[in-house]
Every structure is written in structure tokens, then in C-alpha cells.
mmCIF file with all atom_site columns, C-alpha atoms in Angstrom:
data_model
loop_
_atom_site.group_PDB
_atom_site.id
_atom_site.type_symbol
_atom_site.label_atom_id
_atom_site.label_alt_id
_atom_site.label_comp_id
_atom_site.label_asym_id
_atom_site.label_entity_id
_atom_site.label_seq_id
_atom_site.pdbx_PDB_ins_code
_atom_site.Cartn_x
_atom_site.Cartn_y
_atom_site.Cartn_z
_atom_site.occupancy
_atom_site.B_iso_or_equiv
_atom_site.pdbx_formal_charge
_atom_site.auth_seq_id
_atom_site.auth_comp_id
_atom_site.auth_asym_id
_atom_site.auth_atom_id
_atom_site.pdbx_PDB_model_num
ATOM 1   C CA . MET A 1 1   ? 14.306  -21.828 -15.357 1.00 44.00 ? 767 MET A CA 1
ATOM 2   C CA . SER A 1 2   ? 15.352  -20.072 -12.155 1.00 60.00 ? 768 SER A CA 1
ATOM 3   C CA . GLY A 1 3   ? 15.147  -16.607 -13.752 1.00 74.00 ? 769 GLY A CA 1
ATOM 4   C CA . TRP A 1 4   ? 11.799  -17.315 -15.140 1.00 70.00 ? 770 TRP A CA 1
ATOM 5   C CA . ARG A 1 5   ? 10.980  -18.568 -11.675 1.00 79.00 ? 771 ARG A CA 1
ATOM 6   C CA . ASP A 1 6   ? 11.886  -14.575 -10.078 1.00 83.00 ? 772 ASP A CA 1
ATOM 7   C CA . PHE A 1 7   ? 10.324  -13.381 -12.857 1.00 87.00 ? 773 PHE A CA 1
ATOM 8   C CA . SER A 1 8   ? 6.970   -14.529 -12.341 1.00 90.00 ? 774 SER A CA 1
ATOM 9   C CA . ALA A 1 9   ? 7.091   -14.123 -8.382  1.00 90.00 ? 775 ALA A CA 1
ATOM 10  C CA . ARG A 1 10  ? 8.358   -10.564 -9.158  1.00 89.00 ? 776 ARG A CA 1
ATOM 11  C CA . ARG A 1 11  ? 5.575   -9.838  -11.245 1.00 92.00 ? 777 ARG A CA 1
ATOM 12  C CA . PHE A 1 12  ? 2.867   -11.261 -9.429  1.00 93.00 ? 778 PHE A CA 1
ATOM 13  C CA . LEU A 1 13  ? 3.887   -9.348  -6.061  1.00 92.00 ? 779 LEU A CA 1
ATOM 14  C CA . ASP A 1 14  ? 4.037   -5.921  -8.178  1.00 90.00 ? 780 ASP A CA 1
ATOM 15  C CA . ARG A 1 15  ? 0.494   -6.708  -9.564  1.00 91.00 ? 781 ARG A CA 1
ATOM 16  C CA . LEU A 1 16  ? -0.668  -7.263  -5.737  1.00 90.00 ? 782 LEU A CA 1
ATOM 17  C CA . SER A 1 17  ? 1.154   -4.371  -4.336  1.00 89.00 ? 783 SER A CA 1
ATOM 18  C CA . ASP A 1 18  ? -0.526  -2.336  -7.585  1.00 87.00 ? 784 ASP A CA 1
ATOM 19  C CA . GLU A 1 19  ? -4.171  -3.788  -6.898  1.00 86.00 ? 785 GLU A CA 1
ATOM 20  C CA . MET A 1 20  ? -3.466  -2.942  -3.292  1.00 84.00 ? 786 MET A CA 1
ATOM 21  C CA . GLY A 1 21  ? -1.864  0.238   -3.274  1.00 80.00 ? 787 GLY A CA 1
ATOM 22  C CA . ILE A 1 22  ? 0.761   -0.498  -1.200  1.00 80.00 ? 788 ILE A CA 1
ATOM 23  C CA . ALA A 1 23  ? 3.619   0.664   -3.191  1.00 72.00 ? 789 ALA A CA 1
ATOM 24  C CA . ALA A 1 24  ? 2.268   4.019   -2.766  1.00 71.00 ? 790 ALA A CA 1
ATOM 25  C CA . VAL A 1 25  ? 1.864   4.215   0.798   1.00 73.00 ? 791 VAL A CA 1
ATOM 26  C CA . LEU A 1 26  ? 4.844   2.385   1.804   1.00 72.00 ? 792 LEU A CA 1
ATOM 27  C CA . THR A 1 27  ? 6.442   5.751   0.335   1.00 70.00 ? 793 THR A CA 1
ATOM 28  C CA . PRO A 1 28  ? 8.334   7.346   3.345   1.00 70.00 ? 794 PRO A CA 1
ATOM 29  C CA . GLY A 1 29  ? 5.927   9.820   5.202   1.00 71.00 ? 795 GLY A CA 1
ATOM 30  C CA . VAL A 1 30  ? 3.115   8.510   3.833   1.00 71.00 ? 796 VAL A CA 1
ATOM 31  C CA . LEU A 1 31  ? 1.802   6.407   6.483   1.00 71.00 ? 797 LEU A CA 1
ATOM 32  C CA . ALA A 1 32  ? 1.517   7.148   10.341  1.00 74.00 ? 798 ALA A CA 1
ATOM 33  C CA . PRO A 1 33  ? 5.235   5.847   11.840  1.00 77.00 ? 799 PRO A CA 1
ATOM 34  C CA . GLY A 1 34  ? 2.560   3.280   13.980  1.00 81.00 ? 800 GLY A CA 1
ATOM 35  C CA . VAL A 1 35  ? 1.072   1.643   11.097  1.00 85.00 ? 801 VAL A CA 1
ATOM 36  C CA . LEU A 1 36  ? 4.737   1.533   9.543   1.00 84.00 ? 802 LEU A CA 1
ATOM 37  C CA . ALA A 1 37  ? 5.813   -0.288  12.696  1.00 87.00 ? 803 ALA A CA 1
ATOM 38  C CA . VAL A 1 38  ? 3.267   -2.885  12.511  1.00 90.00 ? 804 VAL A CA 1
ATOM 39  C CA . VAL A 1 39  ? 4.193   -3.466  8.903   1.00 88.00 ? 805 VAL A CA 1
ATOM 40  C CA . ASP A 1 40  ? 7.363   -4.423  9.678   1.00 89.00 ? 806 ASP A CA 1
ATOM 41  C CA . GLN A 1 41  ? 6.293   -6.714  12.562  1.00 94.00 ? 807 GLN A CA 1
ATOM 42  C CA . HIS A 1 42  ? 4.507   -8.409  9.954   1.00 94.00 ? 808 HIS A CA 1
ATOM 43  C CA . GLY A 1 43  ? 7.709   -8.262  7.990   1.00 91.00 ? 809 GLY A CA 1
ATOM 44  C CA . ALA A 1 44  ? 9.809   -9.853  10.272  1.00 92.00 ? 810 ALA A CA 1
ATOM 45  C CA . ALA A 1 45  ? 7.257   -12.324 10.673  1.00 92.00 ? 811 ALA A CA 1
ATOM 46  C CA . VAL A 1 46  ? 7.491   -13.489 7.283   1.00 91.00 ? 812 VAL A CA 1
ATOM 47  C CA . ARG A 1 47  ? 11.398  -13.550 7.159   1.00 88.00 ? 813 ARG A CA 1
ATOM 48  C CA . ASP A 1 48  ? 11.068  -16.009 10.431  1.00 87.00 ? 814 ASP A CA 1
ATOM 49  C CA . ILE A 1 49  ? 8.247   -18.294 8.724   1.00 87.00 ? 815 ILE A CA 1
ATOM 50  C CA . LEU A 1 50  ? 10.003  -18.698 5.522   1.00 85.00 ? 816 LEU A CA 1
ATOM 51  C CA . ALA A 1 51  ? 13.943  -19.100 7.463   1.00 81.00 ? 817 ALA A CA 1
ATOM 52  C CA . PHE A 1 52  ? 12.438  -21.975 9.310   1.00 79.00 ? 818 PHE A CA 1
ATOM 53  C CA . GLY A 1 53  ? 13.290  -25.375 7.552   1.00 57.00 ? 819 GLY A CA 1
ATOM 54  C CA . VAL A 1 54  ? 14.042  -23.628 4.566   1.00 61.00 ? 820 VAL A CA 1
ATOM 55  C CA . PRO A 1 55  ? 17.537  -23.627 3.481   1.00 60.00 ? 821 PRO A CA 1
ATOM 56  C CA . ALA A 1 56  ? 18.995  -20.285 1.818   1.00 56.00 ? 822 ALA A CA 1
ATOM 57  C CA . ALA A 1 57  ? 20.196  -21.465 -1.171  1.00 51.00 ? 823 ALA A CA 1
ATOM 58  C CA . ALA A 1 58  ? 17.202  -23.309 -2.391  1.00 54.00 ? 824 ALA A CA 1
ATOM 59  C CA . VAL A 1 59  ? 14.606  -21.006 -3.524  1.00 56.00 ? 825 VAL A CA 1
ATOM 60  C CA . ALA A 1 60  ? 15.240  -17.126 -4.474  1.00 63.00 ? 826 ALA A CA 1
ATOM 61  C CA . GLY A 1 61  ? 13.726  -15.074 -1.538  1.00 82.00 ? 827 GLY A CA 1
ATOM 62  C CA . VAL A 1 62  ? 11.429  -13.453 -3.974  1.00 86.00 ? 828 VAL A CA 1
ATOM 63  C CA . VAL A 1 63  ? 10.077  -17.070 -5.225  1.00 87.00 ? 829 VAL A CA 1
ATOM 64  C CA . LEU A 1 64  ? 9.302   -17.728 -1.263  1.00 89.00 ? 830 LEU A CA 1
ATOM 65  C CA . LEU A 1 65  ? 7.682   -14.559 -0.524  1.00 91.00 ? 831 LEU A CA 1
ATOM 66  C CA . ALA A 1 66  ? 5.429   -14.951 -3.972  1.00 93.00 ? 832 ALA A CA 1
ATOM 67  C CA . GLY A 1 67  ? 4.507   -18.300 -2.583  1.00 91.00 ? 833 GLY A CA 1
ATOM 68  C CA . TYR A 1 68  ? 3.635   -17.501 1.096   1.00 92.00 ? 834 TYR A CA 1
ATOM 69  C CA . ALA A 1 69  ? 1.440   -14.150 -0.702  1.00 95.00 ? 835 ALA A CA 1
ATOM 70  C CA . LYS A 1 70  ? -0.356  -16.778 -2.649  1.00 95.00 ? 836 LYS A CA 1
ATOM 71  C CA . GLY A 1 71  ? -0.831  -18.866 0.467   1.00 94.00 ? 837 GLY A CA 1
ATOM 72  C CA . VAL A 1 72  ? -2.258  -16.015 2.725   1.00 95.00 ? 838 VAL A CA 1
ATOM 73  C CA . LEU A 1 73  ? -4.346  -14.839 -0.292  1.00 95.00 ? 839 LEU A CA 1
ATOM 74  C CA . ASP A 1 74  ? -6.197  -17.975 -0.990  1.00 96.00 ? 840 ASP A CA 1
ATOM 75  C CA . GLU A 1 75  ? -6.631  -18.983 3.013   1.00 97.00 ? 841 GLU A CA 1
ATOM 76  C CA . ALA A 1 76  ? -8.063  -15.783 3.630   1.00 96.00 ? 842 ALA A CA 1
ATOM 77  C CA . THR A 1 77  ? -10.341 -15.923 0.476   1.00 96.00 ? 843 THR A CA 1
ATOM 78  C CA . ALA A 1 78  ? -11.619 -19.086 1.468   1.00 97.00 ? 844 ALA A CA 1
ATOM 79  C CA . GLN A 1 79  ? -12.420 -17.637 4.674   1.00 96.00 ? 845 GLN A CA 1
ATOM 80  C CA . GLY A 1 80  ? -14.368 -14.934 2.962   1.00 97.00 ? 846 GLY A CA 1
ATOM 81  C CA . TRP A 1 81  ? -11.597 -12.561 2.529   1.00 95.00 ? 847 TRP A CA 1
ATOM 82  C CA . ALA A 1 82  ? -11.738 -9.948  -0.490  1.00 92.00 ? 848 ALA A CA 1
ATOM 83  C CA . PRO A 1 83  ? -9.390  -7.134  -1.152  1.00 88.00 ? 849 PRO A CA 1
ATOM 84  C CA . PRO A 1 84  ? -10.819 -3.888  0.271   1.00 86.00 ? 850 PRO A CA 1
ATOM 85  C CA . SER A 1 85  ? -11.188 -1.493  -2.494  1.00 84.00 ? 851 SER A CA 1
ATOM 86  C CA . ILE A 1 86  ? -10.059 1.535   -0.497  1.00 84.00 ? 852 ILE A CA 1
ATOM 87  C CA . VAL A 1 87  ? -7.568  0.487   2.389   1.00 84.00 ? 853 VAL A CA 1
ATOM 88  C CA . ASP A 1 88  ? -8.460  2.123   5.682   1.00 86.00 ? 854 ASP A CA 1
ATOM 89  C CA . TRP A 1 89  ? -4.600  1.948   6.500   1.00 84.00 ? 855 TRP A CA 1
ATOM 90  C CA . ALA A 1 90  ? -4.707  2.877   10.609  1.00 85.00 ? 856 ALA A CA 1
ATOM 91  C CA . ASN A 1 91  ? -7.793  -0.239  10.726  1.00 90.00 ? 857 ASN A CA 1
ATOM 92  C CA . ALA A 1 92  ? -6.286  -2.557  8.135   1.00 91.00 ? 858 ALA A CA 1
ATOM 93  C CA . ASP A 1 93  ? -6.784  -5.923  8.666   1.00 94.00 ? 859 ASP A CA 1
ATOM 94  C CA . TRP A 1 94  ? -4.467  -8.922  9.742   1.00 96.00 ? 860 TRP A CA 1
ATOM 95  C CA . THR A 1 95  ? -4.259  -10.096 5.945   1.00 96.00 ? 861 THR A CA 1
ATOM 96  C CA . THR A 1 96  ? -4.274  -6.802  4.259   1.00 94.00 ? 862 THR A CA 1
ATOM 97  C CA . LEU A 1 97  ? -0.795  -5.959  6.634   1.00 94.00 ? 863 LEU A CA 1
ATOM 98  C CA . ARG A 1 98  ? 0.457   -9.219  6.113   1.00 95.00 ? 864 ARG A CA 1
ATOM 99  C CA . LEU A 1 99  ? 0.356   -8.654  1.974   1.00 94.00 ? 865 LEU A CA 1
ATOM 100 C CA . ALA A 1 100 ? 1.618   -5.102  2.251   1.00 92.00 ? 866 ALA A CA 1
ATOM 101 C CA . ALA A 1 101 ? 4.674   -6.485  4.226   1.00 92.00 ? 867 ALA A CA 1
ATOM 102 C CA . VAL A 1 102 ? 5.581   -8.957  1.913   1.00 93.00 ? 868 VAL A CA 1
ATOM 103 C CA . CYS A 1 103 ? 5.235   -6.228  -0.788  1.00 90.00 ? 869 CYS A CA 1
ATOM 104 C CA . HIS A 1 104 ? 7.203   -4.166  0.911   1.00 87.00 ? 870 HIS A CA 1
ATOM 105 C CA . LEU A 1 105 ? 9.850   -6.977  1.324   1.00 88.00 ? 871 LEU A CA 1
ATOM 106 C CA . ALA A 1 106 ? 10.034  -8.204  -2.184  1.00 86.00 ? 872 ALA A CA 1
ATOM 107 C CA . ARG A 1 107 ? 9.948   -4.281  -3.120  1.00 79.00 ? 873 ARG A CA 1
ATOM 108 C CA . ARG A 1 108 ? 13.243  -3.380  -1.047  1.00 69.00 ? 874 ARG A CA 1
ATOM 109 C CA . ASP A 1 109 ? 15.026  -6.164  -2.846  1.00 56.00 ? 875 ASP A CA 1
ATOM 110 C CA . GLU A 1 110 ? 15.592  -8.095  0.981   1.00 47.00 ? 876 GLU A CA 1
ATOM 111 C CA . PRO A 1 111 ? 16.010  -11.773 1.068   1.00 47.00 ? 877 PRO A CA 1
ATOM 112 C CA . ALA A 1 112 ? 13.280  -13.427 2.481   1.00 43.00 ? 878 ALA A CA 1
ATOM 113 C CA . LEU A 1 113 ? 15.654  -15.486 4.356   1.00 41.00 ? 879 LEU A CA 1
ATOM 114 C CA . GLU A 1 114 ? 18.773  -14.605 6.392   1.00 42.00 ? 880 GLU A CA 1
ATOM 115 C CA . ALA A 1 115 ? 22.333  -16.486 5.365   1.00 36.00 ? 881 ALA A CA 1
#
């Protein structure tokens, strides 16, 4: 059952990454170093948020990342946000940067939680 959740979570994050063009822009040398630094800061914040109060062995990192991304998307959508058709990464909004960070964490196969 756990494998199915991991697969489903990874598929959701891969689709989100593809729809927003995140995978392409996070390739080294594509984005300005300042934008990458902001994405990395968002990634650190996501890891901290997920680590707070969640036992490391309770759920696989990719499942937590997918759940977090879904929550961000749901809240942003409720507030009227829609994914931009073309992202101006130098001026990207908080939601876009946060989702990029989540997808980047999943792509790098880093655990969302530190052991």
C-alpha cells in the first residue's frame, strides 16, 4: 500500500512540475543565482514545516511533499490564484516559488524530513 501512495504522490508532483515548467528551469545554469537562492530558502522552510511534529518514519517524504503541495494549491486557488501560463521567474509570486521548491525537493529525491 505504501508503494502505491509513493507512486501516486510522485506522479502528482511530476505532473505539477511539468505543468509549471519547473523541471526545465531548475536545471543548473537556467535561472539566475538569486532566484535559485529563493527556491532553496522555500525548500528549507518546507522541510522545517514538514519535520515539525511528524515522526520521520510515519510517512514517506514524497507523500508529505505531495500533501503539502496539494494544500498550498488548494489554499491559493481558494484565494483566487491560478498558475501562470508562462512564469517570469525573476518576479514569481510566493505560491509559484513554494511549489517550485516542493517539486525540486521531490526531484532531487531528498527526504522531506531529516532523520
